Tab-separated table of C-alpha atoms in Angstrom:
chain	number	residue	atom	x	y	z
A	99	MET	CA	-26.754	-17.465	2.850
A	100	ASN	CA	-23.881	-17.621	5.334
A	101	GLY	CA	-20.173	-17.316	4.716
A	102	ILE	CA	-17.248	-15.045	3.881
A	103	ILE	CA	-16.553	-13.352	0.560
A	104	PRO	CA	-12.918	-12.297	0.055
A	105	LEU	CA	-13.761	-9.127	-1.851
A	106	TYR	CA	-11.309	-7.137	-3.940
A	107	LYS	CA	-12.012	-3.506	-3.015
A	108	GLU	CA	-11.281	-1.156	-5.848
A	109	ARG	CA	-9.773	2.281	-5.331
A	110	GLY	CA	-12.332	5.046	-5.118
A	111	LEU	CA	-14.790	3.006	-3.052
A	112	THR	CA	-15.170	3.167	0.716
A	113	SER	CA	-15.514	-0.051	2.691
A	114	PHE	CA	-19.117	0.929	3.458
A	115	ASP	CA	-19.741	1.414	-0.289
A	116	CYS	CA	-18.760	-2.234	-0.757
A	117	VAL	CA	-21.086	-3.374	2.032
A	118	ALA	CA	-23.978	-1.354	0.585
A	119	LYS	CA	-23.429	-2.735	-2.920
A	120	LEU	CA	-23.274	-6.310	-1.621
A	121	ARG	CA	-26.494	-5.843	0.354
A	122	HIS	CA	-28.138	-4.846	-2.913
A	123	ILE	CA	-26.575	-7.652	-4.962
A	124	LEU	CA	-27.223	-10.390	-2.404
A	125	HIS	CA	-30.630	-9.103	-1.259
A	126	THR	CA	-29.669	-9.282	2.413
A	127	LYS	CA	-29.005	-6.722	5.122
A	128	LYS	CA	-26.760	-8.963	7.193
A	129	VAL	CA	-23.419	-7.938	5.691
A	130	GLY	CA	-20.317	-6.731	7.530
A	131	HIS	CA	-16.686	-6.036	6.628
A	132	SER	CA	-13.597	-6.927	8.615
A	133	GLY	CA	-11.284	-3.939	8.654
A	134	THR	CA	-11.723	-0.618	6.882
A	135	LEU	CA	-9.697	0.290	3.813
A	136	ASP	CA	-9.309	3.954	2.846
A	137	PRO	CA	-10.905	4.934	-0.494
A	138	SER	CA	-7.445	5.386	-2.063
A	139	VAL	CA	-6.355	1.881	-1.021
A	140	ASP	CA	-7.274	-1.269	-2.924
A	141	GLY	CA	-6.966	-4.925	-2.027
A	142	VAL	CA	-8.442	-7.714	0.073
A	143	LEU	CA	-11.526	-6.856	2.132
A	144	PRO	CA	-13.156	-9.944	3.675
A	145	ILE	CA	-16.929	-9.498	3.820
A	146	CYS	CA	-19.093	-11.598	6.160
A	147	ILE	CA	-22.592	-12.628	5.133
A	148	GLY	CA	-25.427	-13.845	7.371
A	149	SER	CA	-24.378	-15.647	10.552
A	150	ALA	CA	-20.753	-15.282	9.454
A	151	THR	CA	-20.932	-11.672	10.688
A	152	LYS	CA	-20.305	-13.195	14.124
A	153	VAL	CA	-16.720	-14.052	13.102
A	154	VAL	CA	-15.816	-10.486	12.056
A	155	PRO	CA	-13.718	-9.917	15.234
A	156	TYR	CA	-11.716	-13.074	14.516
A	157	LEU	CA	-11.035	-12.007	10.939
A	158	MET	CA	-9.985	-8.560	12.148
A	159	GLY	CA	-7.673	-10.104	14.730
A	160	SER	CA	-5.593	-11.856	12.110
A	161	GLY	CA	-2.552	-10.135	10.674
A	162	LYS	CA	-2.564	-8.105	7.490
A	163	ILE	CA	0.011	-7.643	4.743
A	164	TYR	CA	0.307	-4.541	2.583
A	165	ARG	CA	2.395	-3.638	-0.444
A	166	GLY	CA	2.929	-0.064	-1.540
A	167	THR	CA	5.206	2.886	-2.089
A	168	LEU	CA	6.182	5.891	0.022
A	169	THR	CA	7.738	9.158	-1.062
A	170	LEU	CA	10.436	10.966	0.907
A	171	GLY	CA	10.795	14.741	0.657
A	172	LEU	CA	7.240	15.991	1.198
A	173	ALA	CA	4.337	15.680	3.655
A	174	THR	CA	0.571	16.150	3.371
A	175	THR	CA	-2.352	16.780	5.708
A	176	THR	CA	-3.675	13.236	5.280
A	177	GLU	CA	-0.304	11.409	5.202
A	178	ASP	CA	-1.123	10.205	1.669
A	179	LEU	CA	-1.350	11.863	-1.733
A	180	ASP	CA	-5.040	12.757	-1.257
A	181	GLY	CA	-4.132	15.595	1.104
A	182	ASP	CA	-2.672	19.076	0.691
A	183	VAL	CA	1.096	19.415	0.769
A	184	ILE	CA	2.138	20.985	4.071
A	185	ASP	CA	5.907	20.473	4.001
A	186	ARG	CA	8.659	20.057	1.447
A	187	GLN	CA	12.306	19.301	2.036
A	188	PRO	CA	13.923	18.568	-1.333
A	189	LEU	CA	16.505	15.793	-1.177
A	190	THR	CA	19.882	16.508	-2.739
A	191	THR	CA	20.946	12.864	-2.751
A	192	ALA	CA	19.129	9.564	-2.408
A	193	PHE	CA	19.156	7.602	0.818
A	194	THR	CA	21.053	4.330	0.550
A	195	ALA	CA	19.481	0.919	0.964
A	196	ASP	CA	21.298	0.504	4.282
A	197	GLN	CA	19.918	3.806	5.610
A	198	LEU	CA	16.385	2.823	4.604
A	199	ILE	CA	16.659	-0.661	6.112
A	200	GLN	CA	17.969	0.753	9.388
A	201	ALA	CA	15.087	3.248	9.583
A	202	ALA	CA	12.524	0.500	8.900
A	203	ALA	CA	14.083	-1.743	11.552
A	204	ALA	CA	13.391	0.944	14.172
A	205	LEU	CA	9.677	0.660	13.314
A	206	THR	CA	9.521	-3.139	13.534
A	207	GLY	CA	8.222	-5.096	16.528
A	208	THR	CA	5.749	-3.926	19.168
A	209	ILE	CA	5.636	-0.146	18.993
A	210	GLN	CA	3.415	2.800	19.892
A	211	GLN	CA	1.576	4.629	17.129
A	212	THR	CA	-0.480	7.823	17.125
A	213	PRO	CA	-3.336	7.616	14.596
A	214	PRO	CA	-3.502	10.372	11.967
A	215	MET	CA	-5.934	13.268	12.295
A	216	TYR	CA	-7.602	12.120	9.087
A	217	SER	CA	-8.834	8.804	10.482
A	218	ALA	CA	-12.038	7.312	11.870
A	219	VAL	CA	-10.682	6.922	15.412
A	220	LYS	CA	-13.133	8.489	17.865
A	221	VAL	CA	-12.125	11.002	20.550
A	222	ASN	CA	-14.851	12.368	22.827
A	223	GLY	CA	-17.514	10.871	20.599
A	224	ARG	CA	-16.270	12.459	17.371
A	225	LYS	CA	-14.143	10.974	14.619
A	226	LEU	CA	-10.715	12.505	14.225
A	227	TYR	CA	-11.346	13.429	10.597
A	228	GLU	CA	-14.341	15.494	11.728
A	229	TYR	CA	-12.017	17.577	13.916
A	230	ALA	CA	-9.512	17.830	11.063
A	231	ARG	CA	-12.093	18.997	8.520
A	232	ALA	CA	-13.277	21.638	10.986
A	233	GLY	CA	-9.714	22.896	11.388
A	234	GLU	CA	-9.611	21.733	15.003
A	235	THR	CA	-6.905	19.756	16.768
A	236	VAL	CA	-7.353	17.307	19.604
A	237	GLU	CA	-5.068	15.123	21.649
A	238	ARG	CA	-4.871	11.718	20.008
A	239	PRO	CA	-4.486	8.540	22.035
A	240	THR	CA	-1.542	6.320	21.180
A	241	ARG	CA	-2.091	2.627	20.535
A	242	THR	CA	0.110	-0.422	20.690
A	243	ILE	CA	0.637	-2.144	17.345
A	244	THR	CA	2.872	-4.919	16.090
A	245	VAL	CA	4.837	-4.634	12.865
A	246	THR	CA	6.070	-8.129	12.113
A	247	ARG	CA	7.882	-7.148	8.955
A	248	PHE	CA	8.771	-3.847	7.280
A	249	ASP	CA	10.661	-4.721	4.106
A	250	LEU	CA	11.866	-2.033	1.735
A	251	THR	CA	11.890	-3.935	-1.529
A	252	THR	CA	13.985	-1.458	-3.542
A	253	PRO	CA	16.112	1.633	-2.759
A	254	GLY	CA	13.601	3.461	-4.902
A	255	ASP	CA	13.483	6.050	-7.629
A	256	PHE	CA	15.271	9.327	-6.979
A	257	ASP	CA	13.856	12.399	-8.720
A	258	ALA	CA	16.599	15.020	-8.619
A	259	GLU	CA	14.357	17.685	-10.146
A	260	GLN	CA	11.590	17.264	-7.551
A	261	GLY	CA	13.980	16.360	-4.739
A	262	THR	CA	12.025	13.227	-3.837
A	263	GLN	CA	12.725	9.532	-3.473
A	264	THR	CA	9.986	6.946	-3.885
A	265	VAL	CA	10.537	3.596	-2.192
A	266	ALA	CA	8.592	0.323	-2.544
A	267	PHE	CA	7.765	-1.596	0.625
A	268	GLU	CA	5.905	-4.584	2.046
A	269	ILE	CA	4.545	-4.561	5.599
A	270	ALA	CA	3.054	-7.312	7.766
A	271	CYS	CA	1.256	-5.842	10.779
A	272	SER	CA	-1.477	-6.230	13.375
A	273	LYS	CA	-4.983	-4.799	13.238
A	274	GLY	CA	-5.272	-1.110	14.001
A	275	THR	CA	-2.042	-0.218	12.194
A	276	TYR	CA	-2.050	2.904	10.032
A	277	VAL	CA	0.408	2.159	7.247
A	278	ARG	CA	0.440	5.773	6.058
A	279	THR	CA	1.585	6.784	9.534
A	280	LEU	CA	4.397	4.219	9.300
A	281	ALA	CA	5.436	5.894	6.056
A	282	VAL	CA	5.541	9.262	7.827
A	283	ASP	CA	7.442	7.748	10.751
A	284	LEU	CA	10.011	6.253	8.391
A	285	GLY	CA	10.673	9.730	7.054
A	286	ARG	CA	10.969	10.997	10.620
A	287	GLN	CA	13.613	8.348	11.299
A	288	LEU	CA	15.545	9.718	8.323
A	289	GLY	CA	14.970	13.363	9.268
A	290	VAL	CA	12.791	14.259	6.264
A	291	PRO	CA	9.047	14.605	5.580
A	292	ALA	CA	7.363	11.589	3.992
A	293	VAL	CA	4.031	10.467	2.609
A	294	MET	CA	2.419	7.221	1.539
A	295	ALA	CA	2.144	7.250	-2.250
A	296	SER	CA	0.198	4.055	-2.976
A	297	LEU	CA	-1.074	1.049	-1.013
A	298	THR	CA	-2.622	-2.356	-1.691
A	299	ARG	CA	-3.677	-4.843	0.974
A	300	ILE	CA	-2.498	-8.209	-0.301
A	301	LYS	CA	-3.605	-10.355	2.657
A	302	SER	CA	-6.304	-10.076	5.326
A	303	GLY	CA	-8.298	-12.571	7.374
A	304	GLY	CA	-6.235	-15.400	5.929
A	305	PHE	CA	-7.252	-14.466	2.361
A	306	THR	CA	-4.721	-13.420	-0.262
A	307	LEU	CA	-5.100	-11.095	-3.227
A	308	ASP	CA	-5.315	-13.964	-5.722
A	309	GLN	CA	-8.346	-15.333	-3.833
A	310	ALA	CA	-10.242	-12.037	-3.923
A	311	VAL	CA	-13.275	-11.540	-6.180
A	312	THR	CA	-14.739	-8.355	-7.610
A	313	LEU	CA	-18.223	-6.956	-7.102
A	314	ASP	CA	-18.981	-7.860	-10.731
A	315	GLU	CA	-17.982	-11.474	-10.067
A	316	VAL	CA	-20.265	-11.592	-7.020
A	317	ALA	CA	-23.134	-10.195	-9.118
A	318	ALA	CA	-22.491	-12.797	-11.824
A	319	ALA	CA	-22.456	-15.639	-9.287
A	320	MET	CA	-25.701	-14.358	-7.774
A	321	ALA	CA	-27.317	-14.158	-11.213
A	322	ALA	CA	-26.245	-17.760	-11.856
A	323	GLU	CA	-27.713	-18.731	-8.459
A	324	ASP	CA	-24.420	-20.331	-7.443
A	325	LEU	CA	-22.333	-18.567	-4.799
A	326	SER	CA	-20.330	-21.687	-3.930
A	327	PRO	CA	-17.205	-20.616	-5.869
A	328	ILE	CA	-16.927	-17.325	-3.954
A	329	LEU	CA	-18.648	-17.855	-0.569
A	330	ARG	CA	-16.232	-19.421	1.923
A	331	PRO	CA	-17.272	-21.143	5.190
A	332	ILE	CA	-16.714	-19.414	8.525
A	333	ASP	CA	-13.874	-21.852	9.254
A	334	TYR	CA	-11.643	-19.552	7.203
A	335	ALA	CA	-11.759	-17.153	10.157
A	336	LEU	CA	-11.096	-19.849	12.740
A	337	THR	CA	-8.100	-21.751	11.417
A	338	GLN	CA	-5.999	-20.729	14.431
A	339	TYR	CA	-8.161	-22.847	16.766
A	340	PRO	CA	-8.102	-26.658	17.081
A	341	HIS	CA	-11.342	-28.220	15.852
A	342	VAL	CA	-13.281	-30.848	17.786
A	343	ALA	CA	-16.136	-32.840	16.221
A	344	LEU	CA	-19.153	-33.354	18.500
A	345	SER	CA	-21.374	-36.378	18.809
A	346	GLU	CA	-25.117	-35.865	18.457
A	347	ARG	CA	-25.491	-36.111	22.237
A	348	LEU	CA	-22.824	-33.489	22.939
A	349	TRP	CA	-24.203	-31.178	20.256
A	350	GLY	CA	-27.559	-31.376	22.037
A	351	LEU	CA	-25.839	-30.032	25.153
A	352	VAL	CA	-23.695	-27.438	23.416
A	353	LYS	CA	-26.524	-25.775	21.502
A	354	ASN	CA	-28.162	-25.117	24.869
A	355	GLY	CA	-25.000	-23.524	26.268
A	356	VAL	CA	-24.035	-26.367	28.620
A	357	PHE	CA	-20.482	-26.376	29.979
A	358	LEU	CA	-18.396	-29.399	28.915
A	359	ASP	CA	-15.856	-31.317	30.954
A	360	GLN	CA	-12.326	-31.436	29.639
A	361	ALA	CA	-12.667	-35.166	29.026
A	362	GLN	CA	-15.735	-34.595	26.863
A	363	VAL	CA	-13.850	-32.132	24.672
A	364	GLY	CA	-10.644	-34.148	24.669
A	365	SER	CA	-8.373	-31.103	24.538
A	366	THR	CA	-6.237	-28.888	26.742
A	367	GLU	CA	-6.206	-25.884	24.384
A	368	PRO	CA	-7.457	-22.523	25.760
A	369	ILE	CA	-10.030	-22.147	22.966
A	370	VAL	CA	-11.482	-24.833	20.688
A	371	ALA	CA	-13.854	-24.705	17.716
A	372	LEU	CA	-16.666	-27.237	18.080
A	373	SER	CA	-18.289	-28.703	14.987
A	374	TYR	CA	-21.241	-30.938	14.254
A	375	ALA	CA	-22.183	-32.620	10.976
A	376	GLY	CA	-19.198	-31.005	9.288
A	377	ALA	CA	-20.048	-27.402	10.239
A	378	THR	CA	-18.359	-25.268	12.885
A	379	LYS	CA	-20.992	-24.273	15.417
A	380	CYS	CA	-19.188	-22.358	18.166
A	381	LEU	CA	-16.067	-21.557	20.147
A	382	TYR	CA	-15.619	-22.877	23.696
A	383	GLN	CA	-13.096	-21.514	26.205
A	384	PHE	CA	-11.299	-23.554	28.879
A	385	LEU	CA	-11.695	-22.610	32.562
A	386	PRO	CA	-8.645	-24.018	34.413
A	387	GLU	CA	-10.193	-23.527	37.836
A	388	LYS	CA	-13.190	-25.699	36.895
A	389	GLN	CA	-11.477	-27.987	34.392
A	390	GLN	CA	-14.381	-27.253	32.091
A	391	TYR	CA	-15.045	-25.544	28.770
A	392	LYS	CA	-17.646	-22.769	28.619
A	393	PRO	CA	-19.351	-21.144	25.605
A	394	LEU	CA	-17.343	-18.254	24.145
A	395	LYS	CA	-19.110	-17.576	20.847
A	396	MET	CA	-22.055	-19.365	19.244
A	397	PHE	CA	-22.316	-19.201	15.446
A	398	ALA	CA	-25.267	-21.479	14.744
A	399	VAL	CA	-27.753	-23.558	16.715
A	400	ASP	CA	-29.393	-25.459	13.854
């Protein structure tokens, strides 16, 4: 049993909850997810089964797309609505679409981001949320992220009584991006507190929301002894690399880790996916100084 399941993670479950449930359903321990989703966030969570766990880093490296809402006028400890309110600044008028678009533009491109205190980022061997729950503060390292797109889809709903404005958005970003922090930073650009109100991941690892399956659907497929409709091959994580089909002779060399000459591979790409008998077996990386390809990642040797 090897492949990738594009799971729909429901709200209220942790990513590890999903892994644990799938281990039980599929009767296998070799299960890994590709990118944590907070319990309050739903959406696409690609899950790797069996030897496909080796492609987790490649799934995580692909871009992600989120759709959600943020609320201007208040802030919380966790940067989403699960936390305690720590700041309020009632709005007297709504921000215009132009003001919102300009603020989002300042957060687009390659930028620096400081992860929230309520996150799983480790500092000195402890997760930040462990410091936060203990009432401690610690210096947080910044990280470089890329926000390809930060679209504010509507000017939002203005609540004059509460002094808040809720805005819908869609974000395309790199791995390691905290979308709730982007919501807070958008408010900072506008000079008001802000919080992420809701979030759904609509694309991850090349899978879209309409391709995702529920835990119940996985259980039903397992009961029917037919996972083919939901278990995708590892190639779904490797579409960015050119594929080269190997002869039986070359596969005999590759499965033993032998370097290949450029002429044998027939490519000049930095990284190629090598396949045999219709299945992707490994990634090979080009060494310009030797004009050879060397093993980068082996997925299967049978």
